[in-house]
mmCIF file of C-alpha atoms in Angstrom:
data_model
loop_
_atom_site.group_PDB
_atom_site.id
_atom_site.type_symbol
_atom_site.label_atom_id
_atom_site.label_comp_id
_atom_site.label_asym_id
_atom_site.label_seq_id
_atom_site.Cartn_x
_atom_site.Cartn_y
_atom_site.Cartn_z
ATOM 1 C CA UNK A 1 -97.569 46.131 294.705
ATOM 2 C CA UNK A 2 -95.139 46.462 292.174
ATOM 3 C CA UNK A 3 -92.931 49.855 292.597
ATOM 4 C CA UNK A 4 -89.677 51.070 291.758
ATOM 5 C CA UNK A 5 -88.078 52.697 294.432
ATOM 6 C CA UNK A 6 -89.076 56.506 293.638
ATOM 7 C CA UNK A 7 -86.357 59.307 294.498
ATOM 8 C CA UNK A 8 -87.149 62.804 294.602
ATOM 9 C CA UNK A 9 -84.874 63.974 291.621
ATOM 10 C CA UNK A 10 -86.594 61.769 289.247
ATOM 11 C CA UNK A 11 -89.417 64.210 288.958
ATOM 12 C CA UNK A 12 -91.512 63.338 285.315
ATOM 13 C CA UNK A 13 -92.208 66.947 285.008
ATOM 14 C CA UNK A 14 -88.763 67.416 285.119
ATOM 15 C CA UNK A 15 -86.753 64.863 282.653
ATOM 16 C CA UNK A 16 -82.986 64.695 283.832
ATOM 17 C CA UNK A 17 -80.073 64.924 281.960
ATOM 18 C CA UNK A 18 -78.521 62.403 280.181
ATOM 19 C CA UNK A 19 -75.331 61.445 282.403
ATOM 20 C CA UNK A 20 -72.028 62.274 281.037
ATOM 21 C CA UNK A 21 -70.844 58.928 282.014
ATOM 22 C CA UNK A 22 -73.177 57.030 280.015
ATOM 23 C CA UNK A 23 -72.765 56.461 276.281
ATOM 24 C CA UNK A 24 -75.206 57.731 273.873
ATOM 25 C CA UNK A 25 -77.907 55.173 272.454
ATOM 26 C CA UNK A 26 -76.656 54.281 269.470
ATOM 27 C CA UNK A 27 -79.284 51.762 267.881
ATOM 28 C CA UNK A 28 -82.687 53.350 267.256
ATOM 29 C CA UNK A 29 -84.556 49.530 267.459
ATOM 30 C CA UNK A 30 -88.102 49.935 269.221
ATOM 31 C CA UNK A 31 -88.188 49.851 273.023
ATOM 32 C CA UNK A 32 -91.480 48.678 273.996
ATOM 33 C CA UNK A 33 -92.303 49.166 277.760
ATOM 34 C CA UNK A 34 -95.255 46.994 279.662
ATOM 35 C CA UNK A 35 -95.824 47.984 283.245
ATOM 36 C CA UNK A 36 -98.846 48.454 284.851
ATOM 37 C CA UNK A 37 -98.092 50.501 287.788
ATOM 38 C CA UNK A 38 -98.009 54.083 286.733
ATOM 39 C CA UNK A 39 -95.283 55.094 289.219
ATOM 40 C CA UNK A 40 -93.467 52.506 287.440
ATOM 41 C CA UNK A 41 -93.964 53.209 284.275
ATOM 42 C CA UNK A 42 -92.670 56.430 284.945
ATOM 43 C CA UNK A 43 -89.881 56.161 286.635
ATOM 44 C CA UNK A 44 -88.785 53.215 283.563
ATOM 45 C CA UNK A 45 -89.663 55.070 280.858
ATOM 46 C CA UNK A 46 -87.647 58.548 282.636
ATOM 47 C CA UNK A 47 -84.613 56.133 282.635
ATOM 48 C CA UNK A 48 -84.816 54.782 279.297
ATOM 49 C CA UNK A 49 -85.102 58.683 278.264
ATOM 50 C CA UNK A 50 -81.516 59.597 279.923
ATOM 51 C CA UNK A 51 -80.030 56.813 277.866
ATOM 52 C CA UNK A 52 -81.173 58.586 274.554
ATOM 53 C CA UNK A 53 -84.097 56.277 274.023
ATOM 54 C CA UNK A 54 -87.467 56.969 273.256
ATOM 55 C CA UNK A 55 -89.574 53.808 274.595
ATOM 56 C CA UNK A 56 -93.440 53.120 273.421
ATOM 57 C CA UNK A 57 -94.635 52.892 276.879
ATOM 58 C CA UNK A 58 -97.735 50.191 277.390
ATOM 59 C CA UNK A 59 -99.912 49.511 280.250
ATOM 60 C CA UNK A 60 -100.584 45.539 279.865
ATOM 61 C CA UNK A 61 -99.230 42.603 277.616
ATOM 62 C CA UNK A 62 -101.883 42.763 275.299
ATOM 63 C CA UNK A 63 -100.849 46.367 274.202
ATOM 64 C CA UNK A 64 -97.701 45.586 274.693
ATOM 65 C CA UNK A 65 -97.975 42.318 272.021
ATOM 66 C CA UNK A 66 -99.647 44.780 269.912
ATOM 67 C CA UNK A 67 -97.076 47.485 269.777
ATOM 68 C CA UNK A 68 -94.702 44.504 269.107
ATOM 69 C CA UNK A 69 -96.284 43.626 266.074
ATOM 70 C CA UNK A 70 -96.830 47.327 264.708
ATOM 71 C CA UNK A 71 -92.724 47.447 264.547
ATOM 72 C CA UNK A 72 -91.417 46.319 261.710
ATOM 73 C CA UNK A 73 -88.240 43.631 261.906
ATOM 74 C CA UNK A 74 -86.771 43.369 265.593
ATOM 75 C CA UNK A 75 -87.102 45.319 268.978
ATOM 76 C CA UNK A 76 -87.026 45.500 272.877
ATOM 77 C CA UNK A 77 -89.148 44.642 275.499
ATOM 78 C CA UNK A 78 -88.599 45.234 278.799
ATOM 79 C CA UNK A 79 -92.032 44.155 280.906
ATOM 80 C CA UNK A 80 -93.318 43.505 284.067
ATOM 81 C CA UNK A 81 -94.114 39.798 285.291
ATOM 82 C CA UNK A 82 -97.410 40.657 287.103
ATOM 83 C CA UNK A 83 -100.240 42.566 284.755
ATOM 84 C CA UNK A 84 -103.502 42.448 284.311
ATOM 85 C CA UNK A 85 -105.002 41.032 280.764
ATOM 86 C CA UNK A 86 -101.696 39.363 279.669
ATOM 87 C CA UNK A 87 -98.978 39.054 282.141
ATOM 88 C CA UNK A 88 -95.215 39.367 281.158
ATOM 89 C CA UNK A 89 -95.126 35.203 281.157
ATOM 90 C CA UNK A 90 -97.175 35.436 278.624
ATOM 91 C CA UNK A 91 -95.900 38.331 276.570
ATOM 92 C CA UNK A 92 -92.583 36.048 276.538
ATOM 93 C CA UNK A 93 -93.928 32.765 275.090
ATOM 94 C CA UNK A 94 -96.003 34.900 272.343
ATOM 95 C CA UNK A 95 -93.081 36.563 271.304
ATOM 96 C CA UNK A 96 -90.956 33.811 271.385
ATOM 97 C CA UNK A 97 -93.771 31.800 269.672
ATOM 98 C CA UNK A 98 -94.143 34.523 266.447
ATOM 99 C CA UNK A 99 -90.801 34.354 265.930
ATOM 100 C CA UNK A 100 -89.616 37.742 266.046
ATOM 101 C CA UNK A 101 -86.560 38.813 266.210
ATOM 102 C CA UNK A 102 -86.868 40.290 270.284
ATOM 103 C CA UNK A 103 -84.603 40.675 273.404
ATOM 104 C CA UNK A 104 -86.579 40.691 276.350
ATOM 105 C CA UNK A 105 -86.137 41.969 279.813
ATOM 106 C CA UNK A 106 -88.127 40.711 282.231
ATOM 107 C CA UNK A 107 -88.542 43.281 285.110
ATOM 108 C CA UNK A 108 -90.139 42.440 288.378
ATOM 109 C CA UNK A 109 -90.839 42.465 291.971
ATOM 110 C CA UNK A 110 -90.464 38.992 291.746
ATOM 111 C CA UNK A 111 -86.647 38.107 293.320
ATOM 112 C CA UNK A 112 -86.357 34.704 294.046
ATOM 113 C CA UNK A 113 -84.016 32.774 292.210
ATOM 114 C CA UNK A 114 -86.588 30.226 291.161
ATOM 115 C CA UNK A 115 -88.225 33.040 289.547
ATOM 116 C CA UNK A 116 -85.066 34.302 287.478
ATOM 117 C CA UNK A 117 -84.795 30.858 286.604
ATOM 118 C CA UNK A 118 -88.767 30.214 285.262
ATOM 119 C CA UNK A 119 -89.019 33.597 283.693
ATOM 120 C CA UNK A 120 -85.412 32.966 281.601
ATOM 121 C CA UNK A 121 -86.613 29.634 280.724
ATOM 122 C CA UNK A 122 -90.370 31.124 279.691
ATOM 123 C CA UNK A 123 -88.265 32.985 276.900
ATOM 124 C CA UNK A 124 -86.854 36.093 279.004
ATOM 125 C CA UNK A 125 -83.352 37.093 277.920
ATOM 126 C CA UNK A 126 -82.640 39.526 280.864
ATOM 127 C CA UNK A 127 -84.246 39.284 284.228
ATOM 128 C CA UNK A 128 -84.151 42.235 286.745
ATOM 129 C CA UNK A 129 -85.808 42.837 290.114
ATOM 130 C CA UNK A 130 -86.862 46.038 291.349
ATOM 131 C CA UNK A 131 -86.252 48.572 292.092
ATOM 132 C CA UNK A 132 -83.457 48.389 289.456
ATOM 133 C CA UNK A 133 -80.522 50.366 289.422
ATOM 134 C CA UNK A 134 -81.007 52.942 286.341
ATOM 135 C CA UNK A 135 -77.618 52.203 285.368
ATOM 136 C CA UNK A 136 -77.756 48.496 285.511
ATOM 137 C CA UNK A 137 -80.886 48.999 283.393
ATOM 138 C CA UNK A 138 -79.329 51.024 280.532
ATOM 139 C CA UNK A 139 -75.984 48.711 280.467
ATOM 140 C CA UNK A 140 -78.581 45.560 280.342
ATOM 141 C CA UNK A 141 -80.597 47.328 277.371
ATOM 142 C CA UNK A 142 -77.069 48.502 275.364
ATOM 143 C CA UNK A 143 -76.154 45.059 275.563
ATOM 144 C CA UNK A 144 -79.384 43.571 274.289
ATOM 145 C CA UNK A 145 -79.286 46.579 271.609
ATOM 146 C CA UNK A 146 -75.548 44.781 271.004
ATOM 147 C CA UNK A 147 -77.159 41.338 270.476
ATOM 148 C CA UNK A 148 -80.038 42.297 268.128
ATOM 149 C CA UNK A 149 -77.909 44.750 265.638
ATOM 150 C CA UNK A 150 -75.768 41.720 265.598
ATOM 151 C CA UNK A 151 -77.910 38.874 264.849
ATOM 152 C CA UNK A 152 -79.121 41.663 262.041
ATOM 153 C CA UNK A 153 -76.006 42.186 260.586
ATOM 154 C CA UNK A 154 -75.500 38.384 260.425
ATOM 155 C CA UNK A 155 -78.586 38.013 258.568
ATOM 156 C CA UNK A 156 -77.953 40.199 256.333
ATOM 157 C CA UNK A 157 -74.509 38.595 255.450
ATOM 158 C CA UNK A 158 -76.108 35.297 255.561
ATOM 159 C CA UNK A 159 -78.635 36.613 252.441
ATOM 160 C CA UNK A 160 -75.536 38.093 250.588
ATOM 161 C CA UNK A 161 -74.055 34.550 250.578
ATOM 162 C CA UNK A 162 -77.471 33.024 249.379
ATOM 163 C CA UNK A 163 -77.587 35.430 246.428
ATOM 164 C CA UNK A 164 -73.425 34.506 245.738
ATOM 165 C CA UNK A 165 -74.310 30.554 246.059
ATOM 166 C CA UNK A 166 -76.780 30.523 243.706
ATOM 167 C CA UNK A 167 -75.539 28.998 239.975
ATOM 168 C CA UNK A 168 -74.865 31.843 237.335
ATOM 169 C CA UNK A 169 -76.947 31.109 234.624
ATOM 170 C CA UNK A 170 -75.075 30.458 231.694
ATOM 171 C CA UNK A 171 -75.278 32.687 228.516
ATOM 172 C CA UNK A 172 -73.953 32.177 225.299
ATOM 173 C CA UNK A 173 -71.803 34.833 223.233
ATOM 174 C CA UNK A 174 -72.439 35.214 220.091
ATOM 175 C CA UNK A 175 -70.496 36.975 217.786
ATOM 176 C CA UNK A 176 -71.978 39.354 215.116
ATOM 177 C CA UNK A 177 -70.698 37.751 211.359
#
C-alpha cells in the first residue's frame, strides 16, 4: 500500500499554517496532483497548501493527463508510480510525448535506486519516496517552479529576437512637390 507517513497534527479538517520559515509560493503555474490513496492524497495536497499552493488534486493518470491538458501553457505534476487506469510511468511518457512544457515529480513507495533511475529516465524530473519530508517536498516543487518560469522567460526572449531578426521591409519616402 502506498501511504505517507500520517502524523496527528496534519489533521485535513484542520489546514496548518504556512511555516514562517518557508518562503511564500511565488509562481501561480498549475500543480496537478495524481495519487490514488486517499490518505495520500491528503496528506500531499495539505502540504502543497502550507507552501501557498493550491494543487488540482486527481485520483488516477488518466484524470490526471486530463487536468494537464485543461491548463493552458506549462505546469506541475507531482504523481504516484503505482495507480490504477494509467500509472505515473505512463503519465510521464504522455507528457513528455505532447510536448508540454511540464516538471514532473515522481512520488512513490517505490525506493530502490533502480527505480529512481527507470522513473528519471521514463521522463520524471524529480523522484521522491515516501513518506516524504513536507519540506523536502516544497523545496523540490520551488525549484521545479524555478525551472519552468525560466524556460518561460527564455521563450519569450527567444520570440522577441525572432520578431528583431526578421528584415524591415523597405519603404520609400516620397516627398510631396
Amino acid at each position: 500500500m502506498n501511504l505517507i507517513e500520517f502524523k496527528p497534527e496534519w489533521s485535513v479538517e484542520k489546514p496548518l499554517a504556512a511555516s514562517p520559515e518557508l518562503p511564500p509560493a511565488r509562481s501561480h503555474l498549475p500543480i496537478v496532483v495524481a495519487e490514488d490513496d486517499i490518505v495520500s492524497r491528503a496528506v500531499i495536497t495539505a502540504m502543497l497548501r502550507t507552501g501557498g499552493y493550491e494543487p488540482i488534486v486527481t485520483e488516477n493518470g488518466c484524470d490526471a493527463m486530463t487536468a494537464m491538458r485543461l491548463q493552458p501553457g506549462a505546469c506541475m505534476a507531482i504523481v504516484d508510480w503505482m495507480m490504477p487506469e494509467m500509472d505515473g510511468a505512463e503519465v510521464c511518457r504522455r507528457i513528455r510525448a505532447s510536448g508540454k512544457p511540464a516538471h514532473i515529480i515522481m512520488l512513490t513507495a517505490r525506493g530502490r535506486k533502480e527505480d529512481t533511475v527507470e522513473g528519471l529516465d521514463l521522463g520524471a524530473d524529480d523522484y521522491l519516496v515516501k513518506p516524504v519530508d513536507r519540506g523536502e517536498l516544497l523545496a523540490r516543487v520551488r525549484a521545479g517552479m524555478r525551472k519552468l518560469d525560466a524556460a518561460a522567460a527564455l521563450a519569450t526572449r527567444l520570440e522577441e529576437l525572432a520578431l528583431l531578426s526578421q528584415p524591415v521591409a523597405p519603404f520609400h519616402l516620397r516627398l510631396p512637390i
